[in-house]
Structures are given as C-alpha cells and as structure tokens.
Coordinates of N, CA, C and O in Angstrom, one line a residue:
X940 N 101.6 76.2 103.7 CA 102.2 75.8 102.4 C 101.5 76.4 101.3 O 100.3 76.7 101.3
X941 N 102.3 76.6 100.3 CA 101.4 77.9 99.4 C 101.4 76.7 97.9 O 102.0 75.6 98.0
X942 N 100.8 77.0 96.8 CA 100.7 76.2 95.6 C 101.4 77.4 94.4 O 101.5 78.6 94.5
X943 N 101.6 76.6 93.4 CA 102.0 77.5 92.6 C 103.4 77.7 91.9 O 103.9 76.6 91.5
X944 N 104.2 78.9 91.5 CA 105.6 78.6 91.3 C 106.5 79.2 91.6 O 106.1 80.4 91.8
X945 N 108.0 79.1 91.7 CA 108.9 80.0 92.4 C 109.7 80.1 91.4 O 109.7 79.3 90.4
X946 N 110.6 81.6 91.4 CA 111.8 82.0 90.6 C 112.3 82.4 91.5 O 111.9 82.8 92.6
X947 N 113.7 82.0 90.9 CA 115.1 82.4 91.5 C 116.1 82.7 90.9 O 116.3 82.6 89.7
X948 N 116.6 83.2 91.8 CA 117.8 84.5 91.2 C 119.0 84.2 91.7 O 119.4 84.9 92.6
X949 N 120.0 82.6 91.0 CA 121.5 82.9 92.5 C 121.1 82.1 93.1 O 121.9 81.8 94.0
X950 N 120.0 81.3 93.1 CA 119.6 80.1 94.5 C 119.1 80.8 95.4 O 119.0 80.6 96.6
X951 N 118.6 82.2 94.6 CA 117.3 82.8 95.8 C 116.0 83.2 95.6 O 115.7 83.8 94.6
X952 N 115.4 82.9 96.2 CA 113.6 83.0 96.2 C 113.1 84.8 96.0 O 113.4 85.7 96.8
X953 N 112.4 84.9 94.6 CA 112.2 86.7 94.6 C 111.2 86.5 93.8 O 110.8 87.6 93.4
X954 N 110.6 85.3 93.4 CA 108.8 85.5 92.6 C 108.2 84.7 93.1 O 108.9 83.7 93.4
X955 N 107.0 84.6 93.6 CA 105.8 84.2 93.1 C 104.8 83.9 92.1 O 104.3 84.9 91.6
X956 N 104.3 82.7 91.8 CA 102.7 83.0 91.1 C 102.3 82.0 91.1 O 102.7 80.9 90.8
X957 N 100.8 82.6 91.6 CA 100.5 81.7 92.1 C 98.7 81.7 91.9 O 98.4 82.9 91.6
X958 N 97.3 80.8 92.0 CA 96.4 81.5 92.3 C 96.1 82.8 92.6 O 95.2 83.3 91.9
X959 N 96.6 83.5 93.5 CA 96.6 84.5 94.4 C 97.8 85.7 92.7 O 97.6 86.9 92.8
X960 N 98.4 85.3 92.1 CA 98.5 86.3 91.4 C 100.3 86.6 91.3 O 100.9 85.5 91.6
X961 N 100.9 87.2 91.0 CA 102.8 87.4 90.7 C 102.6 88.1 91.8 O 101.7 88.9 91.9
X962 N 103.6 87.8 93.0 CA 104.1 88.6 93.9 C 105.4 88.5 94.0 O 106.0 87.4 94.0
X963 N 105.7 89.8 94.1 CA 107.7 90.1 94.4 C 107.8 90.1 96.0 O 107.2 90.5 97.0
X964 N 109.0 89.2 95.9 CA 109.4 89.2 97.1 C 110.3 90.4 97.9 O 111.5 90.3 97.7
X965 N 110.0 91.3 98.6 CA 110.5 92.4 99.2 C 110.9 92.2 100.3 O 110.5 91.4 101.1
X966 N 112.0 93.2 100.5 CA 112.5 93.5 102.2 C 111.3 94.4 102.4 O 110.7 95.0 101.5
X967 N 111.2 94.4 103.9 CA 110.5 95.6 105.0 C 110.6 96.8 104.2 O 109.5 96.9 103.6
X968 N 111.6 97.8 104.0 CA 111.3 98.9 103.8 C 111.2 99.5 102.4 O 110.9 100.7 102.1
X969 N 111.4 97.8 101.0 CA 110.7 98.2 99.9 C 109.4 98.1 99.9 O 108.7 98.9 99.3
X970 N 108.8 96.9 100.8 CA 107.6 96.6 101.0 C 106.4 97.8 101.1 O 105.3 97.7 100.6
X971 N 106.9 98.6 101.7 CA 106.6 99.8 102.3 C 106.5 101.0 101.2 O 105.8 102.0 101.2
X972 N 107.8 100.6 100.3 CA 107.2 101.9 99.4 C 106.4 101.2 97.7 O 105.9 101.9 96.8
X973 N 106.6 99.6 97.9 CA 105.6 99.2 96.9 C 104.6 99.3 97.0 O 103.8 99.6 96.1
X974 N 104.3 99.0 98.5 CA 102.8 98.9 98.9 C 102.2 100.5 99.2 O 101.2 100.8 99.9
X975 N 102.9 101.4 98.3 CA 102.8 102.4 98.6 C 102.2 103.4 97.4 O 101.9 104.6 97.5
X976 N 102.1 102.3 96.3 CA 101.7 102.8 94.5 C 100.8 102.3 94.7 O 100.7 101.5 95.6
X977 N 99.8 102.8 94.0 CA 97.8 102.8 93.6 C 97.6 101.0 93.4 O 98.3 100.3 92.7
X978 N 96.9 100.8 93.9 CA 96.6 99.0 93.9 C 97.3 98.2 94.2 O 96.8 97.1 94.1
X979 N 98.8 98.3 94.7 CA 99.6 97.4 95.4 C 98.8 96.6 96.7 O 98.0 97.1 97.5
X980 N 99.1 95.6 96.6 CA 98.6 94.6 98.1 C 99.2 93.6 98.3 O 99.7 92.8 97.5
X981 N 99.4 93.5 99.8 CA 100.2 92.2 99.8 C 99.2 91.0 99.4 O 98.0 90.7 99.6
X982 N 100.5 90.1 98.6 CA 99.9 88.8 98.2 C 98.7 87.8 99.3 O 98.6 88.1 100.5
X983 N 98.0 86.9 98.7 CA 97.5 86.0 99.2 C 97.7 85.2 98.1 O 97.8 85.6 96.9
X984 N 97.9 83.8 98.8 CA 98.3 83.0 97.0 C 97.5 82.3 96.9 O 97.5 81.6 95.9
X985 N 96.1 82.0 97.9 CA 94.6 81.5 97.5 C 93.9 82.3 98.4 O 94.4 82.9 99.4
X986 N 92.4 82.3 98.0 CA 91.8 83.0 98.7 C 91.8 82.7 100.1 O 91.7 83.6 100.9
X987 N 91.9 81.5 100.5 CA 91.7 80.8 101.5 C 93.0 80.7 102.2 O 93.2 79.7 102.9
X988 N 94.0 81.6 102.1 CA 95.2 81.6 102.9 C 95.7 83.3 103.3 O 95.6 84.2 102.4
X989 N 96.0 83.5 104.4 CA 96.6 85.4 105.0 C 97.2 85.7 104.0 O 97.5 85.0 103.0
X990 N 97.3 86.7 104.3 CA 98.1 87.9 103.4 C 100.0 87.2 103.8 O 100.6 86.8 104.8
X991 N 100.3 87.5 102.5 CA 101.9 87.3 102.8 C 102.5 88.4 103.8 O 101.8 89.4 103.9
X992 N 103.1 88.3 104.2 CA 104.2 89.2 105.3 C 105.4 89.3 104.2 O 106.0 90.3 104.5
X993 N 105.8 88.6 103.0 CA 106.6 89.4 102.4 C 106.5 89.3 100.7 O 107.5 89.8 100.2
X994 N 105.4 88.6 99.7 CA 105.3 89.7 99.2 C 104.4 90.9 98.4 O 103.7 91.6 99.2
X995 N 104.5 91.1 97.7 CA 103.7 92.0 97.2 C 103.4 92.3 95.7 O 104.3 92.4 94.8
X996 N 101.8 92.4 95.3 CA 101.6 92.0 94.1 C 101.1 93.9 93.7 O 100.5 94.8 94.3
X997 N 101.9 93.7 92.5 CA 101.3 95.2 91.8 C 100.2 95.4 91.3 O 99.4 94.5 91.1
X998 N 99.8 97.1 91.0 CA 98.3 97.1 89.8 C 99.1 96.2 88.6 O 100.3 95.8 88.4
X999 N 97.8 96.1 88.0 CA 97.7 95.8 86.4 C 98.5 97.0 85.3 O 99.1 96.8 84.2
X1000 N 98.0 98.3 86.1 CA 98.7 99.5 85.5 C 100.3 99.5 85.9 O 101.1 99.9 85.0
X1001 N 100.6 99.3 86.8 CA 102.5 98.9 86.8 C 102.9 98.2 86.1 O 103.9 98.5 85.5
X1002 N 101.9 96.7 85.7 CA 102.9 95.7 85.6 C 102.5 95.8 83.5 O 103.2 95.2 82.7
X1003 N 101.3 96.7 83.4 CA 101.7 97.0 81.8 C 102.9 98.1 81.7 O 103.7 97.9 80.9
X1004 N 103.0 99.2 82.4 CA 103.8 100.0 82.2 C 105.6 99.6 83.0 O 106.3 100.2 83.8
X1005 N 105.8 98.4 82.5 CA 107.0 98.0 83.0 C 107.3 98.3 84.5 O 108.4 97.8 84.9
X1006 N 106.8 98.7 85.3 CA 107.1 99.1 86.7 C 107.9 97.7 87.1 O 109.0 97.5 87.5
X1007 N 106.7 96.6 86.8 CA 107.0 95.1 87.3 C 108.7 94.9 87.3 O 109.3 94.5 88.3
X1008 N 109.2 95.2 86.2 CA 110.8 95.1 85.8 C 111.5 95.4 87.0 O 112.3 94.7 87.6
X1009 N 111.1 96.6 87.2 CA 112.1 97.5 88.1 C 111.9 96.6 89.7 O 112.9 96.4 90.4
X1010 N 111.0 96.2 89.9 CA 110.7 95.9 91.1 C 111.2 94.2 90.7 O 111.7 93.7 91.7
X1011 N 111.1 93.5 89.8 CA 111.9 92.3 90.0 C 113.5 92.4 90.0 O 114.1 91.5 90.6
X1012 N 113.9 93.2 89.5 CA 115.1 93.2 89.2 C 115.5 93.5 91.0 O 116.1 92.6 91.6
X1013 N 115.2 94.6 91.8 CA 115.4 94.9 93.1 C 115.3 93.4 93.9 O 116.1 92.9 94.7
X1014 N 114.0 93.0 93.5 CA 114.0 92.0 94.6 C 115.1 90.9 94.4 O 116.0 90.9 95.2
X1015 N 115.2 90.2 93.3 CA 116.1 89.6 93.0 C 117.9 89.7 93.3 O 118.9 89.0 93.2
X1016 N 117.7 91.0 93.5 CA 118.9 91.4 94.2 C 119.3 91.5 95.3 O 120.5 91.6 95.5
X1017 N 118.1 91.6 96.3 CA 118.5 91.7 98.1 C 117.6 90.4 98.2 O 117.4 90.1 99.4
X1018 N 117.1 89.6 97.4 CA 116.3 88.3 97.7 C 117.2 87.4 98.9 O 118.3 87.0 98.5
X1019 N 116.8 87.2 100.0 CA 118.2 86.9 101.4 C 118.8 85.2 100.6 O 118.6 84.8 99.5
X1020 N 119.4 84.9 101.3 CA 119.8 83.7 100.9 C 119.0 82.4 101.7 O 118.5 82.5 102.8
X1021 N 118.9 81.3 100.8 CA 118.6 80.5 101.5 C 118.8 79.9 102.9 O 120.0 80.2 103.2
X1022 N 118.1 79.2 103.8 CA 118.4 78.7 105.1 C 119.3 78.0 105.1 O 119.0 77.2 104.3
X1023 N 120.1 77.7 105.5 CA 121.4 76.4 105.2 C 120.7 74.6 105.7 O 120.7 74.6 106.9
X1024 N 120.3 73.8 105.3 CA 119.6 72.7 105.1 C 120.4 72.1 106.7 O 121.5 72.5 107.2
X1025 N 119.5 71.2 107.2 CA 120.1 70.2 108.2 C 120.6 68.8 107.8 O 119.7 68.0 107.6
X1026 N 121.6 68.6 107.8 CA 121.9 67.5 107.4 C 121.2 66.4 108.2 O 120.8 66.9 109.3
X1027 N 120.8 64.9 107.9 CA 119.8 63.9 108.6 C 121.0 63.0 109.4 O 120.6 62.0 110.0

C-alpha cells in the first residue's frame, strides 16, 4: 500500500505523488522510452518500499523544461481503466 495522492483522468489512475516524488503512470513500452531520458527512474514512493513496476518519475530538468506535460497528457490517455469492483 503506497501513501500519498492520486490524479485521474476519466476515472483513471495516471499520477502519483507521493514521498518518493510525481510519478507518471506508463504502459510497458512508454516506460521504456521515459526511462530512457537522463535521470528518469522508476518511482519508489518511500524509501522503504520497491521500485514501481509502473511508474516513472522524471529529471528536475524535464519537469522545468515542460517535458512533464507531454508525458502527463500521454499517460492520462492510455491510463487502463479501472478493475470493475465486486459486488458484497
């Protein structure tokens, strides 16, 4: 269980922030080319917890030079849809 806060886009999950820092929520093969610019890492949202499996926190230098935008707006847009709830 992570601490911290969620944004949504549509009733879907595509921010983070948390301790551990703003991370965008990515598919697999954005993940891959975010984690692919100078200081990208995947999130941890305390020290004390793994690395996310999906998402990914930018440099300081992306997220002054607007980069952050481009990559929320993406995520926010393939962000999957929620699980459908079980009724009790």
């Amino acid at each position: 269980m992570m601490g911290g806060f969620i944004g949504y886009a549509d009733g879907k999950v595509f921010v983070s922030i948390s301790p551990g820092g703003l991370g965008v929520k990515l598919l697999p093969a954005d993940q891959e080319r975010a984690l692919a610019r100078p200081g990208a890492t995947r999130m941890r949202h305390s020290a004390d917890q793994p690395y996310s499996k999906t998402y990914i926190t930018l440099s300081d230098k992306d997220i002054a030079d607007d980069v952050l935008a481009e990559w929320l707006l993406l995520a926010a847009k393939t962000a999957p849809s929620p699980k459908p709830r079980k009724k009790p």
